[in-house]
XYZ file of C-alpha atoms in Angstrom:
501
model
C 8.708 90.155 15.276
C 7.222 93.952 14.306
C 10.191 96.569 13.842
C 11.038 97.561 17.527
C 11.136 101.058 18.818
C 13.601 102.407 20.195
C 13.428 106.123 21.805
C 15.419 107.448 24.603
C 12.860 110.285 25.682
C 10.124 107.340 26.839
C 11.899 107.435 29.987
C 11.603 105.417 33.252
C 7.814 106.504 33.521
C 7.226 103.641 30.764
C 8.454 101.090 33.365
C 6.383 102.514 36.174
C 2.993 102.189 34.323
C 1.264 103.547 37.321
C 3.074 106.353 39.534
C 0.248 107.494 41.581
C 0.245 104.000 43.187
C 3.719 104.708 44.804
C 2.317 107.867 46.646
C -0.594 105.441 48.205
C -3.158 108.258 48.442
C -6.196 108.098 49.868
C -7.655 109.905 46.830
C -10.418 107.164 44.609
C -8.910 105.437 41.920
C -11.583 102.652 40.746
C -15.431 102.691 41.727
C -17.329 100.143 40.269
C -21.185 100.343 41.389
C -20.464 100.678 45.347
C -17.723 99.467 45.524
C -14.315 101.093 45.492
C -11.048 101.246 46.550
C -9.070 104.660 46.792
C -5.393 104.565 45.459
C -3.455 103.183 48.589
C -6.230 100.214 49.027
C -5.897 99.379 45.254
C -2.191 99.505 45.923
C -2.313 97.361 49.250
C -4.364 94.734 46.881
C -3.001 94.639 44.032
C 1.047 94.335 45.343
C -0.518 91.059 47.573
C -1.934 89.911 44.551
C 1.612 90.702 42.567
C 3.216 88.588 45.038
C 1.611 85.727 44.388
C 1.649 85.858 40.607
C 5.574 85.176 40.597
C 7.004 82.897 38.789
C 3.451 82.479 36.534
C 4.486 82.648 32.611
C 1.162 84.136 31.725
C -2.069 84.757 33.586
C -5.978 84.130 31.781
C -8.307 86.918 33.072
C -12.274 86.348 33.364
C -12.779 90.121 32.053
C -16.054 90.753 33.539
C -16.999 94.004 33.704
C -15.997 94.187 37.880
C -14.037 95.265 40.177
C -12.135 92.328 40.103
C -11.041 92.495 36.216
C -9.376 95.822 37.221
C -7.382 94.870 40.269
C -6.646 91.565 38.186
C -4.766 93.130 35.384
C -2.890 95.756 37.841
C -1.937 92.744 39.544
C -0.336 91.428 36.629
C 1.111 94.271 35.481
C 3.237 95.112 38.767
C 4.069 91.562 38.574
C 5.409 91.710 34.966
C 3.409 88.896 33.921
C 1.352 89.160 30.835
C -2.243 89.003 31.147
C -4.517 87.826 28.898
C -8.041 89.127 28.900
C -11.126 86.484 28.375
C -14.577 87.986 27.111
C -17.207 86.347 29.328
C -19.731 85.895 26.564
C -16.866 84.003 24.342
C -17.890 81.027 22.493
C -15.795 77.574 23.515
C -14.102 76.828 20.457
C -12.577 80.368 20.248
C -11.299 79.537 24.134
C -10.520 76.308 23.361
C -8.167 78.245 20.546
C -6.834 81.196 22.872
C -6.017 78.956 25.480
C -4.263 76.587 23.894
C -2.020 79.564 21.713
C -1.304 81.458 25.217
C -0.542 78.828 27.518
C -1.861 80.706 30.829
C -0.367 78.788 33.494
C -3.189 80.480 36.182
C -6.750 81.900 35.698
C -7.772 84.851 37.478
C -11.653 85.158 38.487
C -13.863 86.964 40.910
C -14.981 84.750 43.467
C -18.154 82.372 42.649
C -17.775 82.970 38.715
C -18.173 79.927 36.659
C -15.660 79.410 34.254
C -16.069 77.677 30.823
C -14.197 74.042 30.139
C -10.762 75.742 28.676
C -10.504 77.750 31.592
C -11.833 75.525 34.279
C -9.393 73.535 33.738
C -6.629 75.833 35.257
C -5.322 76.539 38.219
C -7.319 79.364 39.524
C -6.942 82.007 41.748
C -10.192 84.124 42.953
C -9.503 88.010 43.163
C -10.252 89.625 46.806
C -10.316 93.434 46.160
C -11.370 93.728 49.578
C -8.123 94.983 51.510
C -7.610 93.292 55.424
C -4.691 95.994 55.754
C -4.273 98.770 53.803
C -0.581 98.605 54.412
C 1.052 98.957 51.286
C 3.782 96.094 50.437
C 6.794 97.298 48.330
C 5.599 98.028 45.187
C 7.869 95.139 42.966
C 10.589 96.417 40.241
C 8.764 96.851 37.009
C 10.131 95.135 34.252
C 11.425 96.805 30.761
C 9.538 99.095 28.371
C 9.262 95.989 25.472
C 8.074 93.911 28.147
C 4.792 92.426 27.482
C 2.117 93.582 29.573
C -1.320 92.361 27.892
C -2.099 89.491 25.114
C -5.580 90.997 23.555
C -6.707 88.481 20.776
C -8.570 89.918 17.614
C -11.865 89.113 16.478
C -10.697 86.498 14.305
C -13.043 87.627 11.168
C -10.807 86.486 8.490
C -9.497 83.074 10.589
C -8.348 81.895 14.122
C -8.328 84.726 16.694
C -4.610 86.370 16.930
C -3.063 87.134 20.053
C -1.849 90.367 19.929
C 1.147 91.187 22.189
C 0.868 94.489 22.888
C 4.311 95.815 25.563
C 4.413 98.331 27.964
C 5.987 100.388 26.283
C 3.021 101.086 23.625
C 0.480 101.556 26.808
C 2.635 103.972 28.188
C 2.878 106.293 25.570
C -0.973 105.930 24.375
C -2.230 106.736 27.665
C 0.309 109.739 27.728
C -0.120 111.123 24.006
C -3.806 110.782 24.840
C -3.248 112.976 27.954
C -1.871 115.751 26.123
C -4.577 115.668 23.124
C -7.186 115.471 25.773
C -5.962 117.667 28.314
C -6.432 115.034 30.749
C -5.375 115.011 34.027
C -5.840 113.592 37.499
C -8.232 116.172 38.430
C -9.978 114.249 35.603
C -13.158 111.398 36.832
C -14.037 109.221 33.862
C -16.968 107.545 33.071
C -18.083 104.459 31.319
C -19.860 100.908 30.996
C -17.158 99.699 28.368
C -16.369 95.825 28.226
C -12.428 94.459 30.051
C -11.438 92.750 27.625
C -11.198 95.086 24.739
C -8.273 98.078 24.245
C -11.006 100.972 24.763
C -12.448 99.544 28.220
C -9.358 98.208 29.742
C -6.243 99.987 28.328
C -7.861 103.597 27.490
C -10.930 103.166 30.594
C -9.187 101.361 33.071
C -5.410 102.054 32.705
C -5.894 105.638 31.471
C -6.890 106.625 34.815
C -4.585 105.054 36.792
C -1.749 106.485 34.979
C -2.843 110.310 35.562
C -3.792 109.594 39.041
C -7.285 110.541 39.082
C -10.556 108.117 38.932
C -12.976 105.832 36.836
C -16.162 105.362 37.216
C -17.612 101.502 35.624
C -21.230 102.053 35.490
C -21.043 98.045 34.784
C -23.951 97.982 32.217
C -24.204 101.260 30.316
C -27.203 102.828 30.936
C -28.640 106.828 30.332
C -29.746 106.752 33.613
C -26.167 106.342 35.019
C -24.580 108.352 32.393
C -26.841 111.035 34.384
C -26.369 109.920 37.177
C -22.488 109.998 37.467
C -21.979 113.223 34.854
C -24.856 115.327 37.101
C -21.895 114.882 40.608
C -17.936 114.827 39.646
C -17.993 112.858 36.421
C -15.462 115.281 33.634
C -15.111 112.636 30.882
C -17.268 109.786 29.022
C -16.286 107.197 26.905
C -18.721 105.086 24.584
C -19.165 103.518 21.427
C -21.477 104.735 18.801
C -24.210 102.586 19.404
C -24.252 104.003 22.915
C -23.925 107.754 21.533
C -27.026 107.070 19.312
C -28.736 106.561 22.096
C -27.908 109.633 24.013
C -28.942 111.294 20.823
C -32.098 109.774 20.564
C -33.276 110.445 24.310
C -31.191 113.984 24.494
C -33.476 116.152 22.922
C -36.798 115.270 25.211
C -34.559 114.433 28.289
C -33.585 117.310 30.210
C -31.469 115.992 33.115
C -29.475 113.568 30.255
C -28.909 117.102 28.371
C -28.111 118.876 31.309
C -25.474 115.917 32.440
C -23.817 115.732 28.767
C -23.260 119.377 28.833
C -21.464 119.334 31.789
C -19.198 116.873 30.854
C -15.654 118.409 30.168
C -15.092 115.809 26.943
C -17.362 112.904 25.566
C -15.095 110.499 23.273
C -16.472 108.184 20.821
C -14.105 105.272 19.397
C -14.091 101.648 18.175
C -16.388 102.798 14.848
C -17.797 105.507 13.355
C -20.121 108.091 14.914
C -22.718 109.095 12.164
C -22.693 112.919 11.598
C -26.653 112.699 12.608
C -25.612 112.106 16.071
C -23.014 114.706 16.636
C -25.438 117.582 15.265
C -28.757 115.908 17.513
C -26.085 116.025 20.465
C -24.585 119.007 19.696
C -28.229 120.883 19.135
C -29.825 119.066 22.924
C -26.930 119.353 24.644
C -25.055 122.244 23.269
C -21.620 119.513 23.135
C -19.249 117.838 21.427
C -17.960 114.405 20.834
C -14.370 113.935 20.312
C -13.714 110.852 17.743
C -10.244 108.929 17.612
C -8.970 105.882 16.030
C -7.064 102.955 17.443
C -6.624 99.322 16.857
C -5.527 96.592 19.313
C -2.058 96.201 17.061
C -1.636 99.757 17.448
C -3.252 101.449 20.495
C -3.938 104.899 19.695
C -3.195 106.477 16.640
C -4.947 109.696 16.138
C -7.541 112.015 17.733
C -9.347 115.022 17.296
C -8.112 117.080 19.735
C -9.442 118.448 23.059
C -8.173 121.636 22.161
C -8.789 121.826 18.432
C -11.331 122.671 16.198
C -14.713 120.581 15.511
C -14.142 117.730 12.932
C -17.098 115.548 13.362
C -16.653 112.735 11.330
C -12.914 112.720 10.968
C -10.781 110.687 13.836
C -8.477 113.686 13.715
C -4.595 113.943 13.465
C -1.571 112.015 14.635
C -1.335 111.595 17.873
C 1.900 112.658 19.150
C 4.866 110.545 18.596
C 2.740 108.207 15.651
C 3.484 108.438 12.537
C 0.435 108.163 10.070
C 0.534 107.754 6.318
C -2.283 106.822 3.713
C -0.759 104.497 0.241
C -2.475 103.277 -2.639
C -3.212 100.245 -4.247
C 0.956 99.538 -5.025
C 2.420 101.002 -1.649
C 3.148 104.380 -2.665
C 2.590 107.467 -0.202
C -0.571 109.139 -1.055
C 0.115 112.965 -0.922
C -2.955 114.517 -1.795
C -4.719 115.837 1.109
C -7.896 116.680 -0.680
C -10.969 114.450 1.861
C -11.075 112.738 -1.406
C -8.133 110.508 -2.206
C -9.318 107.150 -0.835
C -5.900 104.980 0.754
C -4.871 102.719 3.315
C -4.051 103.906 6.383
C -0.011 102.556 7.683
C 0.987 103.581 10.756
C 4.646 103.528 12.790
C 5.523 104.701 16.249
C 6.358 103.472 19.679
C 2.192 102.939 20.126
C 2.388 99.265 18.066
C 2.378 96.021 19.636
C 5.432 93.501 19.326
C 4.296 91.043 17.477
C 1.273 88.347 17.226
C 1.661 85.308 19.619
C 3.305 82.377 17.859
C 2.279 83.550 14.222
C 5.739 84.984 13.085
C 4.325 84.574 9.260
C 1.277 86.654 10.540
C 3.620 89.575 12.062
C 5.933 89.639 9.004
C 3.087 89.874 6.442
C 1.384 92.857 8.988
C 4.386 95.128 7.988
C 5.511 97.486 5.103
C 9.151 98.285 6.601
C 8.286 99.671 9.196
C 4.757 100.625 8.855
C 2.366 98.274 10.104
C -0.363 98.059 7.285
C -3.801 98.920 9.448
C -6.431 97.303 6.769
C -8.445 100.520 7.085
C -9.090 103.239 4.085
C -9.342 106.821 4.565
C -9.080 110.023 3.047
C -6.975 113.376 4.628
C -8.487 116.752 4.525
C -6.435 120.330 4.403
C -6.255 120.210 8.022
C -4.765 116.970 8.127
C -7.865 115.106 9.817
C -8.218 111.503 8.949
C -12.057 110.246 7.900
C -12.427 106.419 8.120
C -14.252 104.933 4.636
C -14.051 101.480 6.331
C -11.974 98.262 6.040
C -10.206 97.807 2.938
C -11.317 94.163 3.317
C -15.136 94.338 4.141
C -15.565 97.996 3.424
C -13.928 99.418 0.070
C -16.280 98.928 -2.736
C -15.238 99.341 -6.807
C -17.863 99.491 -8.644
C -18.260 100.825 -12.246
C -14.078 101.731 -11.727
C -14.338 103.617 -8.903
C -12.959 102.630 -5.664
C -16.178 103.734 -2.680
C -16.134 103.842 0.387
C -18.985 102.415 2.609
C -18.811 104.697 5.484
C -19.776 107.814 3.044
C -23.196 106.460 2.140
C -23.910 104.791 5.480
C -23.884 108.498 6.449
C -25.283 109.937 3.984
C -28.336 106.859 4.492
C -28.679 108.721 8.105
C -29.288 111.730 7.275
C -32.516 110.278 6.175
C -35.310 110.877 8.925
C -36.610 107.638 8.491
C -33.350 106.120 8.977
C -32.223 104.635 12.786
C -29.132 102.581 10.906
C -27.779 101.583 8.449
C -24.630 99.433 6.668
C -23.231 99.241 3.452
C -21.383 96.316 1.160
C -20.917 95.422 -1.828
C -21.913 92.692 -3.813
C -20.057 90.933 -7.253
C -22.188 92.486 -10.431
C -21.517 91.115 -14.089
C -21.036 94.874 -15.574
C -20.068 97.248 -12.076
C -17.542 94.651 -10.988
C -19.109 95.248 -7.678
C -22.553 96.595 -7.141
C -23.754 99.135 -3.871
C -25.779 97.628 -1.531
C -27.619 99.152 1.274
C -29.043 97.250 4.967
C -31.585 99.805 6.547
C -33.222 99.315 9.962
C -36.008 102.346 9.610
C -36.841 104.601 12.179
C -39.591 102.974 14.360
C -42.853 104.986 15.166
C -43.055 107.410 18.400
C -45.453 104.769 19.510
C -42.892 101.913 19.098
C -44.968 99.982 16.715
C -41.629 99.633 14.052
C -41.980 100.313 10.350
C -45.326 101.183 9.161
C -46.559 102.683 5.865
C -44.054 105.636 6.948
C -40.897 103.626 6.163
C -38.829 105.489 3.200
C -39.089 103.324 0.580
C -36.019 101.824 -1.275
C -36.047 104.255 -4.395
C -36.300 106.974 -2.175
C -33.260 105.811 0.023
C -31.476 105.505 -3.558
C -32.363 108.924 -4.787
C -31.377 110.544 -1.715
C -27.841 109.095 -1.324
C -27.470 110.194 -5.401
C -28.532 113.874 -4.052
C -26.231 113.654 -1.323
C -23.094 112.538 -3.520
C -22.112 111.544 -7.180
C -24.653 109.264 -8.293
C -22.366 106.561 -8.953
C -22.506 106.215 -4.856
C -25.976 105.494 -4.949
C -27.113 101.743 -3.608
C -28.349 99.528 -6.297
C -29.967 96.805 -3.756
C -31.946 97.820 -0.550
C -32.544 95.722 1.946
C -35.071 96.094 5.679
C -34.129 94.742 8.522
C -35.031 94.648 12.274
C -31.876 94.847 13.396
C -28.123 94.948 12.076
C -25.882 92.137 13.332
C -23.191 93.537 15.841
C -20.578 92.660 18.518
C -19.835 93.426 22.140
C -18.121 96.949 21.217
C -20.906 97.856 18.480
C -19.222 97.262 15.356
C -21.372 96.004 12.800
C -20.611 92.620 11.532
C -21.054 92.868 7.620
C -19.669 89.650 6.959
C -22.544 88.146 8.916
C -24.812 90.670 6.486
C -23.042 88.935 3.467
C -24.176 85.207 4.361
């Protein structure tokens, strides 16, 4: 198992995930579409629900992006039974897998969903959010802060998904470290069309919420028309990915009423990759804002943010949040000191934020850890101010060529900067004399008429020459490729290794 944390200060609130259910307010807690239930209906639901989850080991839940996902995993979490989270679009062999590792004794579903084989074959319970009484039950003795709450498996790039058991006691203090970077507080209304079965939708859209008290906002399918929509009446926060920022970006500047709504938003936060420094400045120029970046993994939660209250650092994920401990090492495990934005290292991390170990893979958890530092797999450097920038994965991402070690994240922004540039992705490639040479994946700006690349497309010396005025020319791609689109998942990360084959 991962080094436990032990910490006296965490307090009974880490038991009682959600204390704003025990006042049973009429206030809103979750709206998703229409439909929504105000904190003493979600409380009336969710304890019935609690009740008959006991004696389950572990609940599966169908994480559609519903109203039912969200009373679901409140459910399980008053009930102390660990949920794990299903992504709808999954494929069967990767359920086949997840079900099989986490043994869910029950599936959780909204009503008329069909489930997939694996699941199907469970006993299943359909999710009523609608309340017949809103008389609230007891609300049932919360189990211990190491107490597992969720099961989240990982993407399973490098083999098998891992289920990642991540305890209440790491939710608890993300959601309140993030309150105090972000200012956030139940006066708060947050908005977002994030997937349920990922960290950033569930634990950080769903959960964050509910733990300050105030209200969320699921605009189900993301959309700039309900961005507007929800930001233009009581909406204060948004959360999105970049691929959903570049789009705000791109419609910002000739769309008034989506300016007008993203400058009235109290904070916009950006997570799960990179935002290209293109986007801030297009934002920051239409609507006269800022997007706040952090970083996070699912073994880890939250680790650092820029904060609400702190200066600009667009393109940095900011500093340690508080409580987590951050560190960068190189190559043979020693503490990098330098805080120069140049030294590249990997990023470790400690704190009571990490998870407790992954599901039935003891050699898996072991290997994860240096001590006590869990070893992230992602490279970064640390500037004066102590703001972390994100190179990429030290896997996928870190490129040595010609005996230096690059990271892919600089050029991909420094490719977007280009105006003829709408994305772009960086790897690197085995070369006889380099070691490793650059190469570059562009999809090109398409024409106001739509029409895609034309004669207008920068051509692949010119994408070369810029990135060598833009940095030291040994950062310069050696290959250029054009494509239509780059290969991502459900939360927008690009998937290079699909690039690679």
């Amino acid at each position: 198992m991962a080094p436990t944390w032990d910490d006296e200060d965490e307090g009974d609130l880490v038991n009682v995930l959600f204390p704003a259910l025990s006042d049973a307010s009429p206030q809103p807690a979750l709206r998703f579409g229409e439909r929504a239930l105000s904190y003493r209906q979600l409380a009336a639901v969710a304890c019935r629900l609690a009740e008959r989850l006991g004696g389950e080991t572990r609940v599966a839940v169908w994480a559609t992006p519903t109203l039912e996902t969200a009373v679901a995993v409140v459910a399980s979490l008053l009930a102390g039974v660990p949920a794990v989270p299903v992504n709808p679009k999954i494929g069967e062999s990767e359920l086949a897998h997840i079900v099989s590792d986490s043994g869910p004794t029950l599936v959780l579903a909204e009503p008329g969903a069909e489930l997939p084989g694996a699941l199907a074959a469970l006993p299943r319970l359909d999710v009523e959010p609608a309340a017949d009484s809103e008389e609230v039950p007891p609300l049932p003795y919360e189990p211990g802060a190491e107490s597992a709450a969720l099961i989240v498996y990982t993407s399973g790039t490098t083999g098998p998904p891992k289920g990642v058991v991540i305890p209440r006691r790491a939710i608890a203090h993300t959601l309140d470290a993030l309150a105090e970077a972000w200012q956030w507080t139940a006066d708060d209304v947050l908005v977002h069309g994030l997937p349920l079965f990922h960290v950033h939708g569930l634990v950080l859209g769903i959960l964050g919420p509910l733990r300050r008290g105030g209200s969320v906002h699921h605009l189900g399918r993301f959309s700039t028309e309900g961005v507007v929509r929800e930001l233009s009446a009581d909406g204060t926060m948004l959360f999105g990915v970049p691929t959903m920022y570049h789009r705000l970006a791109a419609e910002a500047g000739e769309n008034e009423a989506l300016a007008k709504a993203l400058g009235r938003a109290r904070l916009l936060v950006s997570g799960s990759a990179a935002l290209p420094r293109t986007d801030h400045e297009r934002l920051a120029a239409a609507a006269g804002c800022r997007v706040v970046e952090r970083y996070g993994m699912t073994e880890t939660l939250m680790n650092t943010s820029v904060r609400a209250d702190g200066e600009p650092a667009p393109g940095t994920v900011g500093v340690p949040l508080p409580g987590v401990y951050v560190r960068l090492v190189d190559e043979s495990g020693q503490a990098i000191e330098e805080s120069d934005g140049e030294t590249v290292g990997e990023i470790q991390v400690r704190g009571p934020n990490l998870f407790v170990e992954y599901l039935n893979r003891p050699d898996a958890t072991t290997a994860a850890f240096d001590g006590g530092w869990f070893r992230t797999g992602d490279m970064a450097t640390r500037d004066a101010a102590g703001n972390y920038r994100i190179v990429g994965r030290k896997a996928t991402d870190l490129i040595k060529s010609g005996g230096y070690k690059i990271g892919a994240g600089e050029i991909e922004n420094a490719l977007l900067e280009h105006p003829g540039v709408a994305e772009a992705a960086v790897t690197g490639e085995p070369d006889e004399d380099l070691g490793e040479r650059i190469v570059a994946w562009i999809v090109p700006e398409p024409q106001a008429d739509g029409a895609g690349a034309t004669a207008d497309t920068p051509s692949a010396s010119e994408l070369v020459d810029h990135v060598a005025r833009q940095l030291a020319p040994h950062k310069r791609p050696r290959v250029v490729h054009f494509l239509d689109a780059l290969p991502r998942n459900d939360m927008g990360k690009i998937l290079k290794r699909e690039l690679r084959a």
